[in-house]
mmCIF file of C-alpha atoms in Angstrom:
data_model
loop_
_atom_site.group_PDB
_atom_site.id
_atom_site.type_symbol
_atom_site.label_atom_id
_atom_site.label_comp_id
_atom_site.label_asym_id
_atom_site.label_seq_id
_atom_site.Cartn_x
_atom_site.Cartn_y
_atom_site.Cartn_z
ATOM 1 C CA MET A 1 104.683 106.546 92.232
ATOM 2 C CA PHE A 2 106.104 104.556 94.930
ATOM 3 C CA GLY A 3 105.226 105.651 98.725
ATOM 4 C CA ALA A 4 103.116 108.700 97.357
ATOM 5 C CA THR A 5 99.829 109.836 95.603
ATOM 6 C CA ALA A 6 99.123 113.056 94.315
ATOM 7 C CA CYS A 7 95.601 114.859 94.650
ATOM 8 C CA ASP A 8 94.063 116.621 91.827
ATOM 9 C CA THR A 9 93.824 120.326 92.033
ATOM 10 C CA GLY A 10 90.327 120.850 91.185
ATOM 11 C CA ALA A 11 87.037 121.846 93.305
ATOM 12 C CA ALA A 12 85.926 118.297 92.694
ATOM 13 C CA TYR A 13 89.136 116.955 94.636
ATOM 14 C CA CYS A 14 89.529 119.599 97.304
ATOM 15 C CA ASP A 15 86.734 121.628 99.182
ATOM 16 C CA PRO A 16 88.256 124.576 100.829
ATOM 17 C CA LYS A 17 86.105 124.166 103.633
ATOM 18 C CA THR A 18 87.273 120.700 104.490
ATOM 19 C CA CYS A 19 90.742 120.693 102.886
ATOM 20 C CA LEU A 20 93.766 119.241 104.772
ATOM 21 C CA LYS A 21 96.460 121.863 103.830
ATOM 22 C CA SER A 22 98.976 119.339 104.588
ATOM 23 C CA PHE A 23 98.055 117.314 101.607
ATOM 24 C CA SER A 24 97.558 120.119 99.391
ATOM 25 C CA GLY A 25 100.024 121.054 96.699
ATOM 26 C CA LYS A 26 100.633 124.040 94.034
ATOM 27 C CA GLY A 27 97.540 125.095 92.540
ATOM 28 C CA SER A 28 95.072 123.535 94.959
ATOM 29 C CA SER A 29 91.993 125.181 96.032
ATOM 30 C CA CYS A 30 93.478 124.684 99.651
ATOM 31 C CA ALA A 31 96.712 126.099 99.673
ATOM 32 C CA SER A 32 99.364 127.491 97.537
ATOM 33 C CA GLY A 33 102.281 125.036 98.250
ATOM 34 C CA THR A 34 105.168 124.767 95.810
ATOM 35 C CA THR A 35 105.276 120.715 95.544
ATOM 36 C CA PRO A 36 102.843 118.064 94.667
ATOM 37 C CA SER A 37 100.994 116.462 97.506
ATOM 38 C CA THR A 38 102.177 113.309 98.996
ATOM 39 C CA LEU A 39 100.726 110.593 101.212
ATOM 40 C CA LYS A 40 103.591 109.294 103.709
ATOM 41 C CA THR A 41 104.032 105.675 104.088
ATOM 42 C CA SER A 42 105.956 103.351 106.012
ATOM 43 C CA ALA A 43 108.187 100.161 105.984
ATOM 44 C CA LYS A 44 109.864 99.143 102.674
ATOM 45 C CA ALA A 45 108.537 95.992 101.072
ATOM 46 C CA THR A 46 111.043 93.149 100.693
ATOM 47 C CA SER A 47 110.094 92.901 97.024
ATOM 48 C CA THR A 48 108.826 95.443 94.468
ATOM 49 C CA ALA A 49 106.937 94.202 91.427
ATOM 50 C CA SER A 50 104.415 97.014 91.050
ATOM 51 C CA PRO A 51 104.188 100.426 89.986
ATOM 52 C CA TYR A 52 102.052 100.902 93.119
ATOM 53 C CA ALA A 53 103.570 101.367 96.654
ATOM 54 C CA SER A 54 104.787 98.489 98.146
ATOM 55 C CA GLN A 55 104.297 100.117 101.614
ATOM 56 C CA VAL A 56 101.376 100.205 104.042
ATOM 57 C CA PRO A 57 99.951 103.790 103.918
ATOM 58 C CA VAL A 58 100.215 105.370 107.496
ATOM 59 C CA ILE A 59 96.621 106.712 107.059
ATOM 60 C CA ASP A 60 93.641 105.076 105.685
ATOM 61 C CA VAL A 61 91.268 107.712 105.750
ATOM 62 C CA CYS A 62 89.484 109.127 102.402
ATOM 63 C CA GLY A 63 86.714 111.007 100.890
ATOM 64 C CA HIS A 64 85.082 114.294 101.074
ATOM 65 C CA ALA A 65 84.400 114.216 104.869
ATOM 66 C CA GLU A 66 88.058 113.604 105.295
ATOM 67 C CA GLY A 67 89.298 116.617 103.365
ATOM 68 C CA GLY A 68 89.396 115.145 99.973
ATOM 69 C CA VAL A 69 92.031 112.647 100.802
ATOM 70 C CA SER A 70 92.096 109.787 98.172
ATOM 71 C CA CYS A 71 93.211 106.303 98.382
ATOM 72 C CA PRO A 72 96.780 105.452 96.814
ATOM 73 C CA GLY A 73 96.552 101.688 95.854
ATOM 74 C CA ALA A 74 99.154 99.656 97.291
ATOM 75 C CA GLY A 75 100.639 96.096 96.485
ATOM 76 C CA LEU A 76 100.585 94.164 93.407
ATOM 77 C CA GLY A 77 98.405 95.921 90.936
ATOM 78 C CA GLY A 78 97.505 98.629 93.324
ATOM 79 C CA TYR A 79 94.747 96.030 94.745
ATOM 80 C CA PHE A 80 95.084 96.936 98.536
ATOM 81 C CA TYR A 81 93.885 100.476 99.849
ATOM 82 C CA ARG A 82 92.510 101.404 96.564
ATOM 83 C CA CYS A 83 88.792 102.139 97.137
ATOM 84 C CA CYS A 84 87.176 104.719 99.390
ATOM 85 C CA SER A 85 84.128 103.238 101.285
ATOM 86 C CA SER A 86 81.085 105.041 102.326
ATOM 87 C CA ALA A 87 82.513 105.328 105.793
ATOM 88 C CA GLY A 88 85.565 106.962 104.598
ATOM 89 C CA HIS A 89 88.339 104.171 104.757
ATOM 90 C CA CYS A 90 90.505 102.963 101.912
ATOM 91 C CA GLY A 91 90.346 99.219 101.496
ATOM 92 C CA PRO A 92 90.687 96.561 101.198
ATOM 93 C CA LYS A 93 93.444 96.234 103.537
ATOM 94 C CA ASN A 94 94.387 92.780 103.342
ATOM 95 C CA ASP A 95 93.778 89.546 101.294
ATOM 96 C CA ILE A 96 91.034 88.142 103.584
ATOM 97 C CA GLN A 97 88.709 91.292 103.614
ATOM 98 C CA ASP A 98 85.760 91.137 100.976
ATOM 99 C CA GLN A 99 86.641 94.026 98.636
ATOM 100 C CA ASN A 100 82.887 95.073 98.420
ATOM 101 C CA LEU A 101 83.098 96.432 101.890
ATOM 102 C CA TYR A 102 85.177 99.279 100.304
ATOM 103 C CA CYS A 103 84.554 99.060 96.474
ATOM 104 C CA GLY A 104 80.659 98.300 96.612
ATOM 105 C CA THR A 105 77.645 100.289 97.535
ATOM 106 C CA GLY A 106 78.627 103.609 98.797
ATOM 107 C CA CYS A 107 82.013 103.583 97.438
ATOM 108 C CA GLN A 108 83.501 107.218 96.957
ATOM 109 C CA ALA A 109 84.380 107.449 93.271
ATOM 110 C CA GLY A 110 86.023 110.712 93.589
ATOM 111 C CA TYR A 111 88.538 109.400 96.081
ATOM 112 C CA GLY A 112 89.679 106.067 94.837
ATOM 113 C CA LYS A 113 88.631 103.248 92.555
ATOM 114 C CA CYS A 114 85.073 101.583 92.739
ATOM 115 C CA ASP A 115 85.643 98.550 90.901
ATOM 116 C CA SER A 116 85.966 94.778 91.273
ATOM 117 C CA GLU A 117 89.265 93.105 90.646
ATOM 118 C CA LYS A 118 90.752 89.717 90.971
ATOM 119 C CA LYS A 119 92.874 89.269 94.252
ATOM 120 C CA PRO A 120 96.449 89.338 93.577
ATOM 121 C CA VAL A 121 98.563 86.305 94.244
ATOM 122 C CA LEU A 122 100.485 86.175 97.585
ATOM 123 C CA PRO A 123 103.993 87.217 97.177
ATOM 124 C CA THR A 124 106.041 84.432 96.249
ATOM 125 C CA GLY A 125 109.458 85.318 97.869
ATOM 126 C CA THR A 126 110.367 84.313 101.364
ATOM 127 C CA PRO A 127 108.774 86.622 103.781
ATOM 128 C CA GLY A 128 110.642 88.731 106.101
ATOM 129 C CA THR A 129 110.063 89.081 109.862
ATOM 130 C CA ALA A 130 108.323 92.134 111.182
ATOM 131 C CA GLY A 131 108.584 93.169 115.042
ATOM 132 C CA GLU A 132 105.830 94.835 117.319
ATOM 133 C CA GLY A 133 104.588 97.975 115.725
ATOM 134 C CA GLU A 134 106.045 97.151 112.301
ATOM 135 C CA THR A 135 104.085 96.412 109.031
ATOM 136 C CA CYS A 136 103.182 92.909 107.936
ATOM 137 C CA GLY A 137 101.046 91.174 105.311
ATOM 138 C CA PRO A 138 101.005 90.692 101.763
ATOM 139 C CA ILE A 139 101.804 94.162 100.851
ATOM 140 C CA VAL A 140 105.162 94.096 102.509
ATOM 141 C CA ASN A 141 105.647 90.317 102.531
ATOM 142 C CA LYS A 142 106.387 90.352 106.034
ATOM 143 C CA LYS A 143 105.438 87.853 108.965
ATOM 144 C CA CYS A 144 105.023 88.974 112.528
ATOM 145 C CA GLY A 145 107.641 87.500 114.843
ATOM 146 C CA SER A 146 107.013 85.040 117.550
ATOM 147 C CA GLY A 147 103.712 85.525 119.500
ATOM 148 C CA LEU A 148 102.654 88.743 117.578
ATOM 149 C CA CYS A 149 99.685 89.041 115.569
ATOM 150 C CA CYS A 150 99.143 90.632 112.083
ATOM 151 C CA SER A 151 96.124 93.068 112.299
ATOM 152 C CA GLY A 152 93.557 93.733 109.423
ATOM 153 C CA SER A 153 95.584 96.797 109.296
ATOM 154 C CA ASN A 154 98.831 95.216 108.633
ATOM 155 C CA PHE A 155 100.652 95.889 111.919
ATOM 156 C CA CYS A 156 102.279 93.371 114.319
ATOM 157 C CA GLY A 157 101.170 93.526 117.823
ATOM 158 C CA LYS A 158 99.434 91.774 120.910
ATOM 159 C CA GLY A 159 95.866 91.817 122.444
ATOM 160 C CA VAL A 160 92.305 91.824 120.777
ATOM 161 C CA ASP A 161 92.938 94.836 118.424
ATOM 162 C CA PHE A 162 95.528 92.835 116.663
ATOM 163 C CA CYS A 163 94.653 89.218 117.414
ATOM 164 C CA GLY A 164 90.946 88.930 116.988
ATOM 165 C CA ALA A 165 88.902 87.844 114.200
ATOM 166 C CA ALA A 166 86.615 90.736 114.441
ATOM 167 C CA ASN A 167 89.483 92.850 113.567
ATOM 168 C CA TRP A 168 90.663 90.931 110.653
ATOM 169 C CA CYS A 169 93.516 89.312 112.057
ATOM 170 C CA GLN A 170 95.830 87.408 109.249
ATOM 171 C CA LYS A 171 96.589 84.064 110.335
ATOM 172 C CA ASN A 172 98.979 83.686 107.241
ATOM 173 C CA TRP A 173 101.067 86.571 108.595
ATOM 174 C CA GLY A 174 101.012 86.040 112.306
ATOM 175 C CA LYS A 175 99.333 84.541 115.222
ATOM 176 C CA CYS A 176 95.615 85.027 115.764
ATOM 177 C CA SER A 177 93.228 84.222 118.782
#
């Protein structure tokens, strides 16, 4: 599904005590909605050659402590945002992060994949341009505009949160400090 991921309805996927009702669909142990759960995403990609979302998820939290939210997978082959780390974050978020940070020891298998996959090839089409606050990087095939940095979480901006190496600034998709 493009731009959405559905959660299962069983107790293993949704603990009523920690459940986020806004992510619960019909028949879940959290709520009795009438439509499947979805995870909202942002920014359409310039190319869509995958059955996975070609968009950067708005949120990247996952796991039991986060109400049973699962990682959706994004980009070519669903490589990005596919694993739920022990800290409850989906990743890897970009092509410079080691997938073992998310998919290795402590990975929460019930809320995403816990596997090792080959990094996808970078998009081949001419990248688009993203402005401040917009999504960037290999998932959407967009570079940040002049003077902007592409953060490890795939957003364009300025300052250490976007441009610092400690925050996984992506030099192929924008400026970095």
